[in-house]
PDB file of C-alpha atoms in Angstrom:
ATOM      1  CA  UNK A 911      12.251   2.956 -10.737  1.00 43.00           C
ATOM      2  CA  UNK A 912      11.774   4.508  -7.577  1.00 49.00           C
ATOM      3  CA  UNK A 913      11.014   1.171  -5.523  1.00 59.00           C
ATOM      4  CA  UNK A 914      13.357   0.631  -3.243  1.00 69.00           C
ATOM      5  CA  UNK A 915      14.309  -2.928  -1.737  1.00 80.00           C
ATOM      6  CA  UNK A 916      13.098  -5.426   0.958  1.00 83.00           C
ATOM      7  CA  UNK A 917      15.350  -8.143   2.429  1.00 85.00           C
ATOM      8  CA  UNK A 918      14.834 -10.831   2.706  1.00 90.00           C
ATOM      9  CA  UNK A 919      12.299 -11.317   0.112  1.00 91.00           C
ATOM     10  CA  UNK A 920      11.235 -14.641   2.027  1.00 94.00           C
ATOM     11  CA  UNK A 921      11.770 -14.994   5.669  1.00 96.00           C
ATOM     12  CA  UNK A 922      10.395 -18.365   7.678  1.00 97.00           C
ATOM     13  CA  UNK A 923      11.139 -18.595  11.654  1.00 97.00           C
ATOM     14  CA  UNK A 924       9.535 -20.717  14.483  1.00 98.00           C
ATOM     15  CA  UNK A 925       7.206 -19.361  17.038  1.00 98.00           C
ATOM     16  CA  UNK A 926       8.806 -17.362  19.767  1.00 98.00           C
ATOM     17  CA  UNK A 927      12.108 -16.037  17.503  1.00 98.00           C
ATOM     18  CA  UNK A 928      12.755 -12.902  16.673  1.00 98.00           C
ATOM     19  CA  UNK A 929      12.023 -11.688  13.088  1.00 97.00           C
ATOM     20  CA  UNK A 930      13.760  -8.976  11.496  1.00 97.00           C
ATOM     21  CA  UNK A 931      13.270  -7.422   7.747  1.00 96.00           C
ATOM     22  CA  UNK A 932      15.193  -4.760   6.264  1.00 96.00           C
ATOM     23  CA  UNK A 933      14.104  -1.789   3.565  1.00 95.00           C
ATOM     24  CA  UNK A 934      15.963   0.102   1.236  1.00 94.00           C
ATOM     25  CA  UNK A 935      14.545   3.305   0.170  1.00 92.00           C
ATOM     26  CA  UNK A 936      15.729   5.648  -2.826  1.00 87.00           C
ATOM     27  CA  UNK A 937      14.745   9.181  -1.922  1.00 86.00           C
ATOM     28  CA  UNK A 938      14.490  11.651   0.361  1.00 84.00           C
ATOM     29  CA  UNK A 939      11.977  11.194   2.584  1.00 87.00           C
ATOM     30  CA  UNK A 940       9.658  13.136   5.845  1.00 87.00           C
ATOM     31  CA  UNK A 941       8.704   9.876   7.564  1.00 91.00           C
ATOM     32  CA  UNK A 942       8.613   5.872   6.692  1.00 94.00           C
ATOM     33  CA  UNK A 943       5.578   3.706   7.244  1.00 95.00           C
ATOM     34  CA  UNK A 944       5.634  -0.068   7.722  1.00 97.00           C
ATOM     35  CA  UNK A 945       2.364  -2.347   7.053  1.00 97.00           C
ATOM     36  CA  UNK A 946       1.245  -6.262   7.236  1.00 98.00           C
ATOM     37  CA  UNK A 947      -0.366  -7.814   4.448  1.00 97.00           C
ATOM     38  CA  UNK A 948      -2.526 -10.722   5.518  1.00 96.00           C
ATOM     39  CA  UNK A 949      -2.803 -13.098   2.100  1.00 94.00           C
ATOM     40  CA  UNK A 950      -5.682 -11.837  -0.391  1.00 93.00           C
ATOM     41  CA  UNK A 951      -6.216  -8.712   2.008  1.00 95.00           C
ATOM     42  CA  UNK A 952      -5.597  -5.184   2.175  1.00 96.00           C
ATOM     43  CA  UNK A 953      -2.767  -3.237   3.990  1.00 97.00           C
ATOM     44  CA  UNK A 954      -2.607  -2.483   7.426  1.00 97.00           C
ATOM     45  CA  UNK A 955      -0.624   0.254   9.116  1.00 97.00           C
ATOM     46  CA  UNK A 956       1.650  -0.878  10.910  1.00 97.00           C
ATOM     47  CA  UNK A 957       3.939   1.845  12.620  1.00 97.00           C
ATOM     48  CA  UNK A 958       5.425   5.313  11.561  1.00 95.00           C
ATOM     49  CA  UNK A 959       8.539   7.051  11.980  1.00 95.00           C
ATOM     50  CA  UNK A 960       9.875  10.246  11.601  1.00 93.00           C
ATOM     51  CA  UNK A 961      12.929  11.090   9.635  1.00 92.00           C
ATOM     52  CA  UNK A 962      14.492  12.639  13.041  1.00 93.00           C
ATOM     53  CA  UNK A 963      13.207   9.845  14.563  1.00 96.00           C
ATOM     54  CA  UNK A 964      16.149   7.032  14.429  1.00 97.00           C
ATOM     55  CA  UNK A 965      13.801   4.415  16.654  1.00 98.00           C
ATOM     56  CA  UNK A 966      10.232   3.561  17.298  1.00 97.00           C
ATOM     57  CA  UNK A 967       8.406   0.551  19.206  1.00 97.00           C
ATOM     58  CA  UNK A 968       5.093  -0.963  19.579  1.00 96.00           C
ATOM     59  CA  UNK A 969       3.861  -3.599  21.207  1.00 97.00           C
ATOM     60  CA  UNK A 970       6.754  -5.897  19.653  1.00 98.00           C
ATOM     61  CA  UNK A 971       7.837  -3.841  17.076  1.00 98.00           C
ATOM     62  CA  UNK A 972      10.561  -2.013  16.649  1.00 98.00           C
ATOM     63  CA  UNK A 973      11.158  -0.002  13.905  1.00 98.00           C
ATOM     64  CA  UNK A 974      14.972   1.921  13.269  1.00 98.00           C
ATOM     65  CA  UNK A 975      15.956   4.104  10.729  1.00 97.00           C
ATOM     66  CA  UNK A 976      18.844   5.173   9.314  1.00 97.00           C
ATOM     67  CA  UNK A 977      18.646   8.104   7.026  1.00 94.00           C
ATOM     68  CA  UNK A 978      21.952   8.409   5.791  1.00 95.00           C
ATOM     69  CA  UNK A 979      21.987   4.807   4.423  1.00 95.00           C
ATOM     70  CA  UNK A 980      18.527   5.356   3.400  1.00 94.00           C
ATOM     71  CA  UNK A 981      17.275   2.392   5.045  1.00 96.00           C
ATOM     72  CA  UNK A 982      15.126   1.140   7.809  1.00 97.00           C
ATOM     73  CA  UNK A 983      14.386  -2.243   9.933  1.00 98.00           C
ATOM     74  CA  UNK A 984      11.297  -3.673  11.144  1.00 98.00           C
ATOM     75  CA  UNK A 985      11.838  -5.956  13.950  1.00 98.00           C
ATOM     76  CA  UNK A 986       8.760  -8.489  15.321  1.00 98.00           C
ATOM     77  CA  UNK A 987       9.814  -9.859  18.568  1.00 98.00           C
ATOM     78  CA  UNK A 988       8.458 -13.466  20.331  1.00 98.00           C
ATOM     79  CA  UNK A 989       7.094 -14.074  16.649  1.00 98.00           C
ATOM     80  CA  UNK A 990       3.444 -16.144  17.002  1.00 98.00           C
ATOM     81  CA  UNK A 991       2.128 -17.873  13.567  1.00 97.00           C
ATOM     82  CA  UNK A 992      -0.882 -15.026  13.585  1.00 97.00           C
ATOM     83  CA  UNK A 993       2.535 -13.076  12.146  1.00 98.00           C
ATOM     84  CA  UNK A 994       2.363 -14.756   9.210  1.00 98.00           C
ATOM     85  CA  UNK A 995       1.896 -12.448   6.455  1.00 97.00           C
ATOM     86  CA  UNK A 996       3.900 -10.031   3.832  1.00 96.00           C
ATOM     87  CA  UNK A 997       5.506  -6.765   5.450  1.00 96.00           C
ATOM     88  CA  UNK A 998       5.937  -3.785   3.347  1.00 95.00           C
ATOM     89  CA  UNK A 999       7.676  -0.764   3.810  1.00 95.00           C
ATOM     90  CA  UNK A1000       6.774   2.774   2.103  1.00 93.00           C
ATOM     91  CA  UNK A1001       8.005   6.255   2.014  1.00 91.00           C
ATOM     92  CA  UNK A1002       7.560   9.358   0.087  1.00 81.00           C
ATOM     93  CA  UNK A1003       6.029  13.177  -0.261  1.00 72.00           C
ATOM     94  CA  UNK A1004       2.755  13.641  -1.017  1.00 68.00           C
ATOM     95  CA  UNK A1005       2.277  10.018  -2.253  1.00 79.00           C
ATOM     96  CA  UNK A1006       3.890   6.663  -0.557  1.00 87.00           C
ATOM     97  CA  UNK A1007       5.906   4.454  -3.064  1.00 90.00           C
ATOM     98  CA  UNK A1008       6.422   1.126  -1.476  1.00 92.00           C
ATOM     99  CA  UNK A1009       8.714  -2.094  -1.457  1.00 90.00           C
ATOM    100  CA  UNK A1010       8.053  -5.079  -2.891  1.00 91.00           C
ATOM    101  CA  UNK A1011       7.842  -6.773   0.658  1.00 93.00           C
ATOM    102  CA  UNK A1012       8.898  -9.266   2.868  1.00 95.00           C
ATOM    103  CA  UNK A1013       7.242 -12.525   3.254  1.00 95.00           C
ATOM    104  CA  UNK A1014       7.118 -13.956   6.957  1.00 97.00           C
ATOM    105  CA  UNK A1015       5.881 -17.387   7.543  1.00 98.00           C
ATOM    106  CA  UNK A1016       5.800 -18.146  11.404  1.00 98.00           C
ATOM    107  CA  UNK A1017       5.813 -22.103  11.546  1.00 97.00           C
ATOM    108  CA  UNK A1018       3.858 -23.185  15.518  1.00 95.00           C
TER     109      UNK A1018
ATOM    110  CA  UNK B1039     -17.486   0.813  11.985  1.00 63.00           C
ATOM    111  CA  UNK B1040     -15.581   3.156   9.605  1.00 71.00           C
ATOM    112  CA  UNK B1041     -13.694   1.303   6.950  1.00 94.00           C
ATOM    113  CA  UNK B1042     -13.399   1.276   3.240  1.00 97.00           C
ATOM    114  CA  UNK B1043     -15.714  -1.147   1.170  1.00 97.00           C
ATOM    115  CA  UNK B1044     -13.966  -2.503  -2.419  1.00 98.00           C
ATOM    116  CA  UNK B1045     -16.366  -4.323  -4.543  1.00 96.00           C
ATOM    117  CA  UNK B1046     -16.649  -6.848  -6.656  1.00 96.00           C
ATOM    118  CA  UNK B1047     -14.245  -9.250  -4.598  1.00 96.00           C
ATOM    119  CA  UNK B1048     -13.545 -11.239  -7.786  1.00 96.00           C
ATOM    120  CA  UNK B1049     -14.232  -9.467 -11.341  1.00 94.00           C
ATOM    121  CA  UNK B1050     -13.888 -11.107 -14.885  1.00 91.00           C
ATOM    122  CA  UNK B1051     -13.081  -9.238 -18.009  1.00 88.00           C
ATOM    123  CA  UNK B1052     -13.606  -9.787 -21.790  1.00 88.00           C
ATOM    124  CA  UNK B1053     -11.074  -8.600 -23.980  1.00 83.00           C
ATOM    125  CA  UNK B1054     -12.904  -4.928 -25.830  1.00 86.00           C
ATOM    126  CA  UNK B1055     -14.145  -4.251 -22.198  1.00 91.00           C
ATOM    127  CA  UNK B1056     -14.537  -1.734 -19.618  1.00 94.00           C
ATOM    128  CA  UNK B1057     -15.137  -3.006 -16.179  1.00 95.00           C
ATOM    129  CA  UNK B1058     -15.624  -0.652 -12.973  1.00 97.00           C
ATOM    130  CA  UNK B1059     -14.130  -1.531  -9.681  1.00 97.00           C
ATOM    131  CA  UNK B1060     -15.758   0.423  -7.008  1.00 98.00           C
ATOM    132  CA  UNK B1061     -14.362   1.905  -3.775  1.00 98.00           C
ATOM    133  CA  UNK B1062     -15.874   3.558  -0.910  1.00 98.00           C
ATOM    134  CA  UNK B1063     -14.937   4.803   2.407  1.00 98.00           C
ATOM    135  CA  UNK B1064     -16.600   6.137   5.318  1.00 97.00           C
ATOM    136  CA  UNK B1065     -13.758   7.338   7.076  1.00 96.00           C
ATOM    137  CA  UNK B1066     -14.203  11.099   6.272  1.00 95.00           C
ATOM    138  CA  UNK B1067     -11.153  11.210   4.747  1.00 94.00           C
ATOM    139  CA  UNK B1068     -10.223  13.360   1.904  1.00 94.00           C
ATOM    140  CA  UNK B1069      -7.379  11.563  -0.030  1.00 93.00           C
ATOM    141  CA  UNK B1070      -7.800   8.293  -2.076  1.00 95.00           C
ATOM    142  CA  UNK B1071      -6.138   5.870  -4.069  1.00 96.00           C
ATOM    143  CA  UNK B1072      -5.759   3.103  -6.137  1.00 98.00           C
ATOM    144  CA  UNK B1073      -2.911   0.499  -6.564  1.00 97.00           C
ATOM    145  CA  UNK B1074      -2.155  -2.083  -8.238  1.00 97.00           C
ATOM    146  CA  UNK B1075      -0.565  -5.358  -6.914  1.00 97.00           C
ATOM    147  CA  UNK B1076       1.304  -8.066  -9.025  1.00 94.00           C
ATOM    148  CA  UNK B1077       2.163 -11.601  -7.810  1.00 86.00           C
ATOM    149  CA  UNK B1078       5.884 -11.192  -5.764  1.00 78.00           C
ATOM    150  CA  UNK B1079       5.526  -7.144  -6.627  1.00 80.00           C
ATOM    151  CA  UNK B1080       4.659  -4.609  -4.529  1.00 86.00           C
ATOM    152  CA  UNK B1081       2.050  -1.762  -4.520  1.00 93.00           C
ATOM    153  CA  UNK B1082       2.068   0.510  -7.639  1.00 95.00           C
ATOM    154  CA  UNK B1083      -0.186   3.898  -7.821  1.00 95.00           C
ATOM    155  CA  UNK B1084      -2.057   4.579 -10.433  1.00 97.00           C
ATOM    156  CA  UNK B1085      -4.427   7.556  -9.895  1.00 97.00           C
ATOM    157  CA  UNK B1086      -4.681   9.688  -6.579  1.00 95.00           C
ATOM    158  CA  UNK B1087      -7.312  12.560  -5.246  1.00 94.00           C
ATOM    159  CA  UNK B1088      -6.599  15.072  -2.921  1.00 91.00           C
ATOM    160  CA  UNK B1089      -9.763  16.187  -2.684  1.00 93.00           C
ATOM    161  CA  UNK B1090     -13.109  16.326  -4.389  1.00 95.00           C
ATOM    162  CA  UNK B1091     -13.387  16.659  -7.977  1.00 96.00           C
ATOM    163  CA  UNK B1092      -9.406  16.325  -8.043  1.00 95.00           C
ATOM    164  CA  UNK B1093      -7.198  13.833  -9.188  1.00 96.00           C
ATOM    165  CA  UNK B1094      -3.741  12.860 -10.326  1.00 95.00           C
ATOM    166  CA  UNK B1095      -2.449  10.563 -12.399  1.00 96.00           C
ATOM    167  CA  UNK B1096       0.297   7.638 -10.631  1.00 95.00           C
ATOM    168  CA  UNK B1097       3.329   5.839 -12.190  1.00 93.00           C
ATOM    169  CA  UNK B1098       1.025   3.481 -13.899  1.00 95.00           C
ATOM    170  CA  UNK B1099      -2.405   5.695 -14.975  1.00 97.00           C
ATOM    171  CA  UNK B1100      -2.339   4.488 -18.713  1.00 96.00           C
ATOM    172  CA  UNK B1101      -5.173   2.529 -19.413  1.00 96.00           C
ATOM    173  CA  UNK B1102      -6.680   3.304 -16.368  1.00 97.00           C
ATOM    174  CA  UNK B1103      -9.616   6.214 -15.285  1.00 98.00           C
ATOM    175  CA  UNK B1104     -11.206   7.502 -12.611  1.00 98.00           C
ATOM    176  CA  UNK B1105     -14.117  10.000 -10.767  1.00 98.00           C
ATOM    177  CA  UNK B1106     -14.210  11.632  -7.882  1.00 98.00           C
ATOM    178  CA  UNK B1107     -17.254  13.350  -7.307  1.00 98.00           C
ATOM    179  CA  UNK B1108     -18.069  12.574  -3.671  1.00 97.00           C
ATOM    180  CA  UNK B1109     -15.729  12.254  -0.981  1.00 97.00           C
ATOM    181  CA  UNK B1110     -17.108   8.884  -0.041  1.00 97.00           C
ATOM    182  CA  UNK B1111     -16.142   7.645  -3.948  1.00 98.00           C
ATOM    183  CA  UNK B1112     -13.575   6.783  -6.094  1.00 98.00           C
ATOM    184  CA  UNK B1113     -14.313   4.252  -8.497  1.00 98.00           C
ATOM    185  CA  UNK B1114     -11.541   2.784 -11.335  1.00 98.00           C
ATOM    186  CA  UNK B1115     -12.180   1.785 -14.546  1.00 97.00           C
ATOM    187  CA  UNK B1116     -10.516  -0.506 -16.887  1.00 96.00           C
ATOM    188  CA  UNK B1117     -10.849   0.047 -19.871  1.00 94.00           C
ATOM    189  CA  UNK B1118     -10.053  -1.911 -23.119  1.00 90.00           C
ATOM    190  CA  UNK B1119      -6.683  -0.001 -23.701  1.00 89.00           C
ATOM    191  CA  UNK B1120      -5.143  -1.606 -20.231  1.00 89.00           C
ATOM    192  CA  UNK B1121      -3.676  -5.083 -21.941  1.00 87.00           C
ATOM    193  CA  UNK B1122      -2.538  -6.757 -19.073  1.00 91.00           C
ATOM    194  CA  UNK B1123      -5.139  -5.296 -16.336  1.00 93.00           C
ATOM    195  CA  UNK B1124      -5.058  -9.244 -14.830  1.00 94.00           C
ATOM    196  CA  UNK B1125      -4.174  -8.362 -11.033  1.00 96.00           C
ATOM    197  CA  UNK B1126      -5.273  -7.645  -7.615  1.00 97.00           C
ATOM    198  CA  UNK B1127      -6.275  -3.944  -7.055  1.00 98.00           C
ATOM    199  CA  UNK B1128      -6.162  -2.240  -3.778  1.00 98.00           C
ATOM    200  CA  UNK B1129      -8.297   1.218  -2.654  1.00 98.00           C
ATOM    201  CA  UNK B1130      -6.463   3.160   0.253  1.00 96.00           C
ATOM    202  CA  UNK B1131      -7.452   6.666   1.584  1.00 95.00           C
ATOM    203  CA  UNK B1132      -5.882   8.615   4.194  1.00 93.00           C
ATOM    204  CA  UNK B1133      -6.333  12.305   5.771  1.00 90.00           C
ATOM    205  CA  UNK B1134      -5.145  14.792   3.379  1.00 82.00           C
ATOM    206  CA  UNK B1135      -1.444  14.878   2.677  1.00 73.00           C
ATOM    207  CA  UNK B1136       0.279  17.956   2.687  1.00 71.00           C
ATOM    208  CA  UNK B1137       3.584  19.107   0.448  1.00 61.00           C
ATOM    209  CA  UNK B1138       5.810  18.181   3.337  1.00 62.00           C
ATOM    210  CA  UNK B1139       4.055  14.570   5.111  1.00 70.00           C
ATOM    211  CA  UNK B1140       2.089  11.483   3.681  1.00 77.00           C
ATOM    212  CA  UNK B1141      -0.016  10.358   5.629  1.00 86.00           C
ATOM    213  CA  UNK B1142      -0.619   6.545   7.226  1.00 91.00           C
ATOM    214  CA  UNK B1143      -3.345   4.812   4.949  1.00 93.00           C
ATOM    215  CA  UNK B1144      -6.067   2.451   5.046  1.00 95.00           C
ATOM    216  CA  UNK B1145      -7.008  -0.282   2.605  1.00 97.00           C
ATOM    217  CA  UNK B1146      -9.940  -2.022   1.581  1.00 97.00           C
ATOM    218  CA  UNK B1147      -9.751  -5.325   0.895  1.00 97.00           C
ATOM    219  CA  UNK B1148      -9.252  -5.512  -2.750  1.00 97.00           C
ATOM    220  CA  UNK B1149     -10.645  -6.384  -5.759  1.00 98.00           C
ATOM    221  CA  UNK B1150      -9.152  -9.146  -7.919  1.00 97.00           C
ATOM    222  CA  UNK B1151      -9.322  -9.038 -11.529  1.00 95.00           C
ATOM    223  CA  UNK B1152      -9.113 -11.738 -14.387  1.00 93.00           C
ATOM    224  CA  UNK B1153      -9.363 -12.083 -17.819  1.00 87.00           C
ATOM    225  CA  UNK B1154     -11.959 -14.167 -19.539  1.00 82.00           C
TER     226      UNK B1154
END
């Protein structure tokens, strides 16, 4: 399979910490995408970086990447519960193959 | 407000049947695709298009079809041969990708199918 890895599978923090996930990728990649899944919704883009790129923020994310371990970090900081949701990770060519996610509960 | 539409939201199934899941964007965007999302599993692909009247098969196309003759379309269809098609399935398009860079997607909210 060319799925790669997310840890931790299950993460669950109180408002205001710091949340970080990890990804695990397989191949070679151009760039690496992260997204939120909100339950029973679609995917939204989250943040993209570069394979030169080795850091990337936004708002209160910050996204690293390390391409010679083939893996990358998505940090949320001062989590809030409207955080709550799955986090995946995806990379590839022409088409994206993603992880099979991180699950973030943010508990008020 | 440009988005992509997925409909039905729920969809039921009899075993011996084909059921179409429809998908359509108004984003202007060229490249579409559908996954398909277990419980605890992440995305799989099973068809893409490129462009119009274009289309590629995924990791997971068997059992599976699909059109695209307009850019606004891509509609799936399940058909009888797909044995275990219970699951929730995601429509995504994006600008077109090139050989060298995919390209950040957008999702409609899915379409969740059971079996009767």
């Amino acid at each position: 399979s060319q799925q790669g890895e997310e840890d931790p599978q299950a993460l669950s923090i109180q408002e205001g910490e710091n949340a970080t996930m990890n990804c695990s990728y397989k191949t070679s990649i151009n760039n690496l995408q992260w997204y939120r899944q909100n339950s029973g919704r679609g995917l939204v883009h989250l943040i993209l970086i570069r394979s030169n790129e080795r850091e990337k923020h936004s708002g209160r994310l910050r996204v690293t990447l390390d391409t010679s371990k083939k893996s990358s970090s998505l940090l949320i900081t001062a989590s809030r519960a409207a955080d709550t949701a799955s986090y995946f990770c995806g990379w590839g060519y022409q088409k994206v193959t993603f992880g099979i996610g991180t699950k973030l509960q943010v508990i008020p | 407000d440009g988005g992509i539409t997925q409909s039905p939201k729920y969809l039921f199934r009899k075993e011996g049947q084909n059921v179409t899941l429809s998908c359509e964007q108004n984003l202007n965007h060229d490249a579409m695709y559908w996954y398909r999302q277990d419980p605890g599993q992440g995305l799989r692909l099973i068809y893409y298009s490129q462009i119009v009247n274009d289309f590629q098969k995924g990791d997971i196309a068997e059992g599976y079809s699909v059109s695209r003759e307009k850019k606004e379309s891509f509609p799936l269809t399940v058909t009888s041969a797909q044995k275990n098609p219970t699951a929730f399935y995601l429509c995504a398009s994006s600008i077109r990708e090139t050989a060298y860079s995919n390209q950040p997607q957008h999702f409609g909210d899915g379409t969740r199918l059971s079996i009767l």
